[in-house]
Coordinates of C-alpha atoms in Angstrom, one line a residue:
Chain V
M487 CA 6.8 -6.6 10.3
K488 CA 8.1 -10.0 12.0
K489 CA 8.9 -12.3 9.3
L490 CA 8.6 -16.2 9.4
T491 CA 9.0 -19.4 7.3
L492 CA 6.9 -22.2 7.2
P493 CA 7.0 -24.8 8.4
L494 CA 6.9 -23.0 11.7
T495 CA 9.3 -24.7 15.0
K496 CA 8.0 -24.8 18.3
E497 CA 10.3 -21.5 19.2
D498 CA 9.0 -19.6 16.4
V499 CA 5.2 -20.5 17.8
L500 CA 6.0 -19.8 21.1
S501 CA 7.6 -16.7 20.2
L502 CA 4.2 -15.2 19.0
H503 CA 1.5 -12.9 21.1
A504 CA -1.7 -12.4 20.0
G505 CA -2.0 -8.9 18.2
D506 CA 1.6 -9.1 16.2
A507 CA 1.7 -8.7 12.8
V508 CA 3.5 -11.1 10.9
S509 CA 4.5 -11.8 7.6
L510 CA 4.6 -15.6 6.7
S511 CA 6.2 -17.5 3.7
G512 CA 6.8 -21.1 2.6
V513 CA 4.1 -24.1 2.6
V514 CA 0.6 -23.9 3.6
L515 CA -2.3 -26.7 2.6
T516 CA -5.9 -25.4 1.8
A517 CA -8.7 -27.1 3.2
R518 CA -12.4 -25.2 3.9
D519 CA -15.6 -27.4 4.9
C520 CA -16.0 -30.2 2.7
A521 CA -12.2 -30.8 2.8
H522 CA -12.2 -31.2 6.5
K523 CA -15.2 -33.6 6.3
R524 CA -13.4 -35.8 4.1
I525 CA -10.1 -35.6 6.1
F526 CA -12.3 -36.9 9.3
E527 CA -13.9 -39.5 7.2
Y528 CA -10.2 -41.0 6.5
L529 CA -9.2 -40.7 10.5
D530 CA -12.6 -42.2 11.3
R531 CA -11.7 -45.6 8.9
G532 CA -8.2 -45.3 10.1
E533 CA -6.8 -44.4 6.9
K534 CA -3.8 -42.6 6.2
L535 CA -4.2 -39.0 5.0
P536 CA -2.7 -38.2 1.4
F537 CA -0.6 -35.4 2.7
E538 CA 1.3 -34.9 6.2
L539 CA -0.4 -32.7 8.9
K540 CA 2.8 -33.1 11.4
N541 CA 4.1 -29.5 11.8
A542 CA 2.2 -28.6 8.6
T543 CA 0.1 -25.0 8.3
I544 CA -3.7 -25.6 7.0
Y545 CA -5.3 -22.4 5.5
Y546 CA -9.1 -22.0 5.8
A547 CA -9.4 -20.9 2.1
G548 CA -11.1 -21.7 -1.5
P549 CA -9.2 -19.9 -4.3
C550 CA -10.7 -18.7 -7.6
P551 CA -8.9 -20.5 -10.7
A552 CA -5.8 -19.1 -11.8
K553 CA -5.7 -16.7 -14.7
P554 CA -3.2 -18.0 -17.6
G555 CA 0.1 -16.8 -16.3
M556 CA -0.6 -17.0 -12.4
A557 CA 0.2 -19.1 -9.9
S558 CA -3.3 -18.7 -8.5
G559 CA -6.1 -16.9 -8.8
S560 CA -7.5 -14.7 -5.4
C561 CA -7.3 -16.5 -2.2
G562 CA -8.4 -14.7 0.9
P563 CA -9.1 -16.5 4.0
T564 CA -12.7 -17.9 4.6
T565 CA -14.5 -17.4 8.4
S566 CA -12.7 -20.2 10.4
A567 CA -15.3 -20.5 13.2
R568 CA -17.2 -23.0 10.6
M569 CA -13.9 -25.3 11.1
E570 CA -13.7 -25.1 14.9
S571 CA -15.4 -28.6 15.5
F572 CA -12.6 -29.9 13.6
A573 CA -9.4 -28.1 14.4
P574 CA -8.6 -29.6 18.2
R575 CA -8.2 -33.0 16.9
L576 CA -5.9 -32.0 14.1
F577 CA -4.0 -30.1 16.1
D578 CA -3.6 -33.1 18.9
L579 CA -2.5 -34.9 15.2
G580 CA 0.6 -32.5 15.1
L581 CA -0.7 -29.4 12.9
N582 CA 1.2 -26.6 14.2
S583 CA -0.9 -23.5 12.9
T584 CA -3.8 -22.7 10.7
I585 CA -4.6 -19.2 9.1
G586 CA -8.4 -17.9 8.6
K587 CA -10.5 -15.1 9.5
G588 CA -12.6 -14.5 12.8
E589 CA -12.8 -15.7 16.3
M590 CA -12.3 -19.3 17.0
S591 CA -13.6 -21.2 20.3
D592 CA -12.7 -22.0 23.6
E593 CA -12.0 -25.5 22.8
V594 CA -9.9 -24.5 19.8
S595 CA -7.8 -22.2 22.0
A596 CA -7.4 -25.1 24.8
S597 CA -6.0 -27.4 22.0
L598 CA -3.5 -24.4 20.8
V599 CA -2.0 -24.1 24.5
R600 CA -2.1 -27.7 24.8
N601 CA 0.0 -28.4 21.5
K602 CA 2.1 -25.3 21.3
A603 CA -0.1 -24.4 18.3
V604 CA -0.9 -20.8 16.8
Y605 CA -4.1 -19.3 14.9
F606 CA -3.5 -16.6 12.8
A607 CA -5.9 -14.3 11.4
A608 CA -5.1 -13.2 7.4
V609 CA -7.4 -10.4 6.3
G610 CA -10.7 -11.0 4.9
G611 CA -11.7 -9.8 1.7
A612 CA -8.1 -9.3 0.8
G613 CA -8.1 -12.0 -1.9
A614 CA -6.0 -10.2 -4.7
L615 CA -3.4 -9.3 -2.6
Y616 CA -3.1 -12.9 -0.9
G617 CA -3.4 -14.6 -4.4
K618 CA -0.5 -12.4 -6.0
N619 CA 1.7 -13.5 -3.1
I620 CA 1.2 -17.4 -4.2
L621 CA 4.2 -18.4 -6.1
K622 CA 3.0 -21.8 -6.6
S623 CA -0.5 -24.1 -6.2
E624 CA -0.8 -27.5 -6.8
C625 CA -4.1 -29.7 -6.0
I626 CA -2.9 -32.6 -3.9
A627 CA -6.2 -34.2 -2.8
F628 CA -9.9 -34.5 -3.2
A629 CA -9.8 -32.9 -6.5
D630 CA -13.3 -33.6 -7.0
L631 CA -13.9 -30.5 -4.5
L632 CA -13.1 -28.5 -7.1
S633 CA -12.4 -24.8 -5.2
E634 CA -12.9 -27.0 -1.6
A635 CA -10.0 -29.5 -2.8
V636 CA -7.0 -29.6 -0.7
H637 CA -4.2 -27.2 -2.2
R638 CA -0.3 -27.1 -1.6
L639 CA 0.7 -23.5 -1.8
E640 CA 3.7 -21.9 -1.8
I641 CA 3.0 -18.3 -0.3
K642 CA 5.4 -15.0 0.2
D643 CA 5.2 -12.5 2.3
F644 CA 1.3 -12.9 3.6
P645 CA 0.1 -10.6 6.1
V646 CA -1.3 -11.6 8.9
V647 CA -2.2 -10.9 12.7
V648 CA -1.7 -13.4 15.6
A649 CA -5.2 -14.2 16.5
M650 CA -5.3 -16.7 19.1
D651 CA -1.7 -17.6 20.5
A652 CA 0.1 -20.8 22.4
Y653 CA -0.6 -18.7 25.7
G654 CA -4.6 -18.7 25.4
E655 CA -4.4 -15.4 24.5
S656 CA -7.2 -14.0 21.9
V657 CA -6.9 -10.7 19.8
Y658 CA -10.7 -11.0 20.0
K659 CA -10.7 -10.5 23.5
K660 CA -8.0 -8.2 24.3
Chain W
M1356 CA -44.8 -1.1 -26.9
R1357 CA -40.9 -1.2 -26.5
T1358 CA -39.3 -4.6 -26.7
I1359 CA -36.1 -5.8 -25.2
D1360 CA -34.6 -9.0 -26.5
T1361 CA -33.3 -10.9 -23.4
K1362 CA -30.1 -11.4 -24.6
T1363 CA -29.5 -7.8 -24.3
I1364 CA -30.0 -8.8 -20.8
E1365 CA -27.8 -11.5 -20.8
E1366 CA -25.1 -9.3 -22.2
T1367 CA -25.5 -6.4 -19.7
L1368 CA -25.5 -8.7 -16.8
Y1369 CA -22.5 -10.4 -18.1
K1370 CA -20.5 -7.3 -18.2
M1371 CA -21.7 -6.1 -14.8
A1372 CA -20.6 -9.6 -13.1
L1373 CA -16.9 -9.3 -14.8
K1374 CA -16.8 -5.7 -13.6
A1375 CA -18.4 -6.3 -9.7
G1376 CA -16.1 -9.3 -9.1
V1377 CA -12.6 -7.0 -9.5
S1378 CA -14.0 -3.7 -8.1
L1379 CA -15.6 -2.1 -5.1
T1380 CA -18.5 0.5 -5.2
E1381 CA -16.9 4.2 -4.7
S1382 CA -19.3 4.8 -1.9
C1383 CA -17.8 1.8 0.1
V1384 CA -13.9 2.7 -0.3
A1385 CA -14.4 6.2 0.7
A1386 CA -16.2 4.4 3.6
I1387 CA -13.3 2.4 4.3
E1388 CA -10.9 5.5 3.6
N1389 CA -12.6 7.0 6.2
A1390 CA -12.5 4.5 8.7
K1391 CA -8.8 3.9 8.5
T1392 CA -8.2 7.8 8.7
N1393 CA -10.2 7.5 12.4
E1394 CA -9.2 4.0 13.9
T1395 CA -7.2 4.1 16.7
C1396 CA -6.8 0.2 16.8
P1397 CA -3.2 -0.6 15.6
P1398 CA -4.4 -4.4 14.4
C1399 CA -7.6 -2.6 12.8
K1400 CA -5.6 -0.2 11.3
F1401 CA -3.5 -2.5 9.3
A1402 CA -6.2 -4.8 8.3
L1403 CA -7.9 -1.6 7.0
E1404 CA -4.8 -0.9 5.1
T1405 CA -4.6 -4.3 3.8
I1406 CA -8.1 -4.1 2.3
L1407 CA -7.0 -0.9 0.5
E1408 CA -3.9 -2.2 -0.6
N1409 CA -6.0 -5.5 -1.9
R1410 CA -8.3 -3.3 -4.0
R1411 CA -5.3 -1.5 -5.5
V1412 CA -3.8 -5.2 -6.4
A1413 CA -7.3 -6.4 -7.9
A1414 CA -7.6 -3.5 -10.0
E1415 CA -3.7 -3.7 -11.2
N1416 CA -4.3 -7.2 -12.2
G1417 CA -7.9 -7.7 -13.1
M1418 CA -8.4 -10.2 -10.2
P1419 CA -11.1 -10.8 -7.9
V1420 CA -10.9 -8.3 -4.8
C1421 CA -12.2 -11.6 -2.9
Q1422 CA -12.3 -14.9 -3.8
D1423 CA -15.6 -15.4 -2.4
T1424 CA -17.0 -14.0 -5.5
G1425 CA -20.6 -14.9 -4.1
L1426 CA -24.2 -15.9 -4.9
A1427 CA -25.2 -13.5 -7.8
V1428 CA -28.1 -11.8 -6.5
V1429 CA -30.0 -9.8 -9.2
L1430 CA -33.0 -7.3 -8.5
M1431 CA -34.7 -6.2 -11.7
E1432 CA -37.4 -3.7 -12.0
I1433 CA -39.1 -4.3 -15.2
G1434 CA -41.3 -1.7 -16.5
Q1435 CA -44.8 -2.7 -17.2
D1436 CA -44.9 -1.2 -20.6
I1437 CA -42.1 -3.6 -22.2
C1438 CA -42.3 -6.6 -23.9
L1439 CA -39.2 -9.1 -23.5
T1440 CA -38.5 -11.3 -26.3
G1441 CA -36.1 -14.0 -26.4
A1442 CA -35.0 -17.0 -24.1
P1443 CA -36.9 -16.7 -20.9
L1444 CA -35.4 -14.0 -18.6
K1445 CA -34.3 -16.5 -16.0
K1446 CA -32.5 -18.7 -18.4
S1447 CA -31.0 -15.4 -20.0
V1448 CA -29.7 -14.1 -16.3
D1449 CA -28.2 -17.6 -15.4
E1450 CA -26.3 -17.2 -18.9
G1451 CA -24.8 -14.2 -18.2
I1452 CA -23.8 -15.0 -14.9
R1453 CA -22.6 -18.6 -15.8
R1454 CA -20.3 -16.9 -18.8
A1455 CA -18.9 -14.1 -16.5
Y1456 CA -17.7 -16.1 -13.6
A1457 CA -16.0 -18.8 -16.5
D1458 CA -14.5 -15.6 -18.1
G1459 CA -13.5 -13.5 -15.3
Y1460 CA -12.0 -16.7 -13.3
F1461 CA -14.1 -16.4 -10.3
R1462 CA -14.9 -19.0 -8.1
K1463 CA -17.9 -21.3 -8.4
S1464 CA -19.4 -21.1 -4.9
V1465 CA -22.8 -22.4 -5.6
C1466 CA -23.7 -26.1 -4.8
D1467 CA -26.9 -28.5 -3.7
P1468 CA -27.8 -27.3 -0.2
L1469 CA -28.1 -31.7 1.0
T1470 CA -25.3 -33.4 -1.4
R1471 CA -23.1 -30.3 -1.3
V1472 CA -22.2 -31.2 -4.9
N1473 CA -21.1 -27.9 -6.7
T1474 CA -23.2 -26.8 -9.8
G1475 CA -19.7 -25.7 -11.3
D1476 CA -20.7 -22.7 -13.0
N1477 CA -22.0 -20.5 -10.2
T1478 CA -25.5 -20.9 -11.4
P1479 CA -28.4 -20.2 -10.7
A1480 CA -28.3 -16.9 -9.7
V1481 CA -31.1 -15.5 -7.1
L1482 CA -33.7 -13.2 -9.2
H1483 CA -35.9 -11.1 -7.8
T1484 CA -38.3 -8.9 -10.1
E1485 CA -40.7 -6.4 -9.6
I1486 CA -42.9 -5.1 -12.2
V1487 CA -43.1 -1.2 -12.1
E1488 CA -44.2 1.8 -14.1
G1489 CA -42.4 2.9 -17.4
D1490 CA -40.6 0.9 -20.4
K1491 CA -37.2 0.9 -18.5
V1492 CA -35.5 -2.0 -16.9
T1493 CA -33.4 -1.5 -13.9
I1494 CA -30.9 -4.0 -13.1
T1495 CA -29.2 -4.6 -10.0
L1496 CA -26.1 -6.8 -9.1
L1497 CA -24.9 -7.8 -6.0
P1498 CA -22.4 -10.8 -5.6
K1499 CA -23.1 -11.9 -2.1
G1500 CA -20.2 -13.7 -0.4
F1501 CA -21.6 -15.9 2.5
G1502 CA -19.2 -15.4 5.3
S1503 CA -21.8 -12.1 5.8
E1504 CA -24.6 -13.8 4.6
N1505 CA -24.9 -16.4 7.3
M1506 CA -24.3 -14.2 10.1
S1507 CA -27.8 -12.7 8.7
R1508 CA -31.2 -12.8 11.0
L1509 CA -35.0 -12.3 10.7
Y1510 CA -37.1 -11.2 13.9
M1511 CA -40.7 -11.7 14.0
L1512 CA -41.3 -9.0 17.1
T1513 CA -44.7 -8.1 18.4
P1514 CA -45.6 -4.2 18.1
A1515 CA -45.2 -3.9 21.7
K1516 CA -41.3 -4.1 20.9
G1517 CA -41.5 -0.7 18.8
V1518 CA -38.1 1.4 17.4
K1519 CA -36.3 0.1 20.5
G1520 CA -37.1 -3.6 19.8
I1521 CA -36.1 -2.7 15.9
I1522 CA -32.8 -1.2 17.1
D1523 CA -31.7 -4.0 19.5
S1524 CA -32.8 -6.7 16.9
V1525 CA -30.2 -4.9 14.4
V1526 CA -27.2 -4.6 17.2
E1527 CA -27.7 -8.2 18.6
T1528 CA -27.5 -9.2 14.9
V1529 CA -24.0 -7.5 14.7
K1530 CA -22.7 -8.6 17.9
L1531 CA -23.6 -12.2 17.6
A1532 CA -21.8 -12.0 14.3
G1533 CA -19.0 -10.8 15.9
S1534 CA -15.7 -11.3 14.2
R1535 CA -17.0 -13.8 11.7
P1536 CA -18.5 -11.5 8.6
C1537 CA -15.4 -9.8 7.8
P1538 CA -16.2 -6.2 9.5
P1539 CA -16.3 -3.7 8.6
V1540 CA -20.1 -4.5 7.7
Y1541 CA -22.8 -2.7 6.1
V1542 CA -25.8 -3.5 7.4
G1543 CA -29.2 -4.0 5.5
V1544 CA -32.5 -3.8 7.7
G1545 CA -36.1 -4.8 6.1
I1546 CA -38.7 -3.3 8.4
G1547 CA -42.4 -4.5 8.3
G1548 CA -43.9 -6.6 5.4
S1549 CA -44.3 -10.4 6.0
F1550 CA -41.9 -12.9 6.6
D1551 CA -40.7 -13.5 3.0
T1552 CA -40.7 -9.6 2.0
C1553 CA -38.9 -8.3 5.0
A1554 CA -35.8 -10.4 4.3
F1555 CA -36.2 -8.6 0.5
L1556 CA -36.2 -5.4 2.0
A1557 CA -33.2 -6.2 3.7
K1558 CA -31.2 -7.1 0.9
K1559 CA -32.9 -4.2 -1.1
A1560 CA -31.6 -2.1 1.4
L1561 CA -27.8 -3.0 1.0
T1562 CA -28.0 -1.8 -2.8
R1563 CA -28.4 1.7 -1.3
E1564 CA -25.0 3.5 -1.6
V1565 CA -22.7 3.3 1.7
G1566 CA -23.4 7.2 3.5
T1567 CA -26.8 7.8 2.2
S1568 CA -30.1 8.1 4.3
N1569 CA -33.6 6.9 3.9
P1570 CA -35.7 9.9 2.6
R1571 CA -38.0 9.5 5.8
S1572 CA -36.5 11.1 9.0
D1573 CA -37.9 8.5 11.4
V1574 CA -36.3 5.7 9.6
A1575 CA -32.8 7.8 8.7
E1576 CA -32.9 8.0 12.7
I1577 CA -33.2 4.5 13.1
E1578 CA -30.1 4.1 10.6
R1579 CA -28.4 6.7 12.9
E1580 CA -29.0 5.1 16.1
C1581 CA -28.2 1.9 15.2
L1582 CA -24.9 2.8 13.5
K1583 CA -23.8 4.3 16.8
R1584 CA -24.6 1.6 19.3
I1585 CA -22.9 -0.8 16.6
N1586 CA -19.5 1.0 16.6
E1587 CA -19.9 1.5 20.6
L1588 CA -19.8 -2.7 20.4
K1589 CA -15.8 -2.2 19.9
I1590 CA -15.6 -5.4 17.3
G1591 CA -13.8 -3.2 14.9
A1592 CA -12.2 -4.2 11.6
Q1593 CA -11.6 -8.1 11.5
G1594 CA -12.7 -8.2 14.8
F1595 CA -9.6 -6.8 16.0
K1596 CA -11.3 -4.5 18.9
G1597 CA -11.3 -1.6 17.0
D1598 CA -13.2 1.8 16.4
V1599 CA -15.4 1.0 13.1
T1600 CA -17.2 -2.0 13.3
A1601 CA -19.8 -0.8 10.5
L1602 CA -19.7 1.4 7.5
G1603 CA -23.1 2.3 7.6
V1604 CA -26.6 0.8 7.9
S1605 CA -29.4 1.1 5.7
C1606 CA -33.2 0.6 6.6
E1607 CA -36.0 0.1 3.9
I1608 CA -39.6 -0.4 5.4
A1609 CA -43.1 -1.6 4.3
P1610 CA -46.4 -1.9 5.8
T1611 CA -47.2 -4.8 7.8
H1612 CA -50.2 -6.4 9.9
I1613 CA -51.7 -4.9 12.8
A1614 CA -50.3 -7.5 14.8
G1615 CA -46.6 -7.9 13.8
L1616 CA -43.3 -6.0 13.6
P1617 CA -40.7 -8.3 11.5
V1618 CA -37.3 -7.0 11.4
A1619 CA -34.8 -8.7 9.1
V1620 CA -31.2 -7.8 9.3
N1621 CA -28.8 -8.8 6.6
I1622 CA -25.1 -8.3 6.9
Q1623 CA -23.0 -7.4 4.0
C1624 CA -19.0 -7.6 4.4
H1625 CA -16.9 -4.5 3.8
C1626 CA -16.4 -6.0 0.3
I1627 CA -19.4 -4.4 -1.4
R1628 CA -19.2 -5.0 -5.4
M1629 CA -22.5 -3.7 -6.5
Q1630 CA -23.3 -2.8 -10.0
K1631 CA -26.4 -1.0 -11.5
E1632 CA -27.3 -0.4 -15.2
I1633 CA -30.6 0.7 -16.7
L1634 CA -32.0 -0.4 -20.0

């Protein structure tokens, strides 16, 4: 399996094709329904976000609480389709990859092509496996949203599949 | 008359919820193993292998198999010869769930539908009670993730649509759900009853073990035909276009009105975390 370290470079992104199995390590930011709504409120007010989106990777996930002695609780992907109305604007602002599960819209695909970005699918329902591969977790914004807050995760060897690539190809349409 | 203190029900549900969150049912695992063996599409095989590896990691570390530890759906059959004593039943159920989700380090996923403010303790649970014969209490807990719940549908068909209409509705629901509900899915179908009881039948159908059939042969035939047509959709594990889209289809039926044919389709992801106990 191909191994990549986040943040991805443009060369990394362009080397990926829908259907490739990849192992990801590095830093991701978690954000799901409520966090995206909050991010858009910041953007609409013209305020600076409390974290950097440029070249970042957003993981559509809301973890379980960590047991004592562990960095994170179970933390698999949530359904990405609920975030597809938000994703294009964030890719346009410099986000270069997202991780979730399930197909995203043609508008998202177009924004991946336009921005040379990539959408990975983690395996839904494999939360323990992903949670165990989180080395460090820190809440960096919107703590009041509890499991929906934005967490900065250091991940190691996340097994994912390239779901939708920078060439407009999709594993869901092959 | 036999009496049961609702504290016993609270304790039972507490233990059931702690176990449910970190384990899959044996029939679910067997069906996934079988799917992995037969799958010919490489990304789907990869997903099924990851799902089985995840189950091992969850068991080894006492971690939830899925971070969506779900809305706690409780089905309780209460024998009419029992007298329940102690705290109100619903309060005891919620207390068992609240304690389990705290002590198990499970995610709290329940919120107000309008303000979206989290209740913070995964309560209230959903409680369905049926009064039945006898002096036993049968408790079934099905923690329900919403990736799959969101993809469920209810149809009010006309009687003229018949069996074909039922099967088409089930297949359409799975097709529209596509990659989103974490396939391979388990499909619960309610046929008949009223608008409300039909949806309940679909949920109840999900509490039957994967691989079993409805005892009525015409209903079992609908289950088989639905499963065949669903797997012909080639959605595959995680939507990666493989052979196994559903692990099974389970139908429950009830008499309905002469003017109607309600069909409810409740989708369950591959993480079936059901627990049953009889008191």
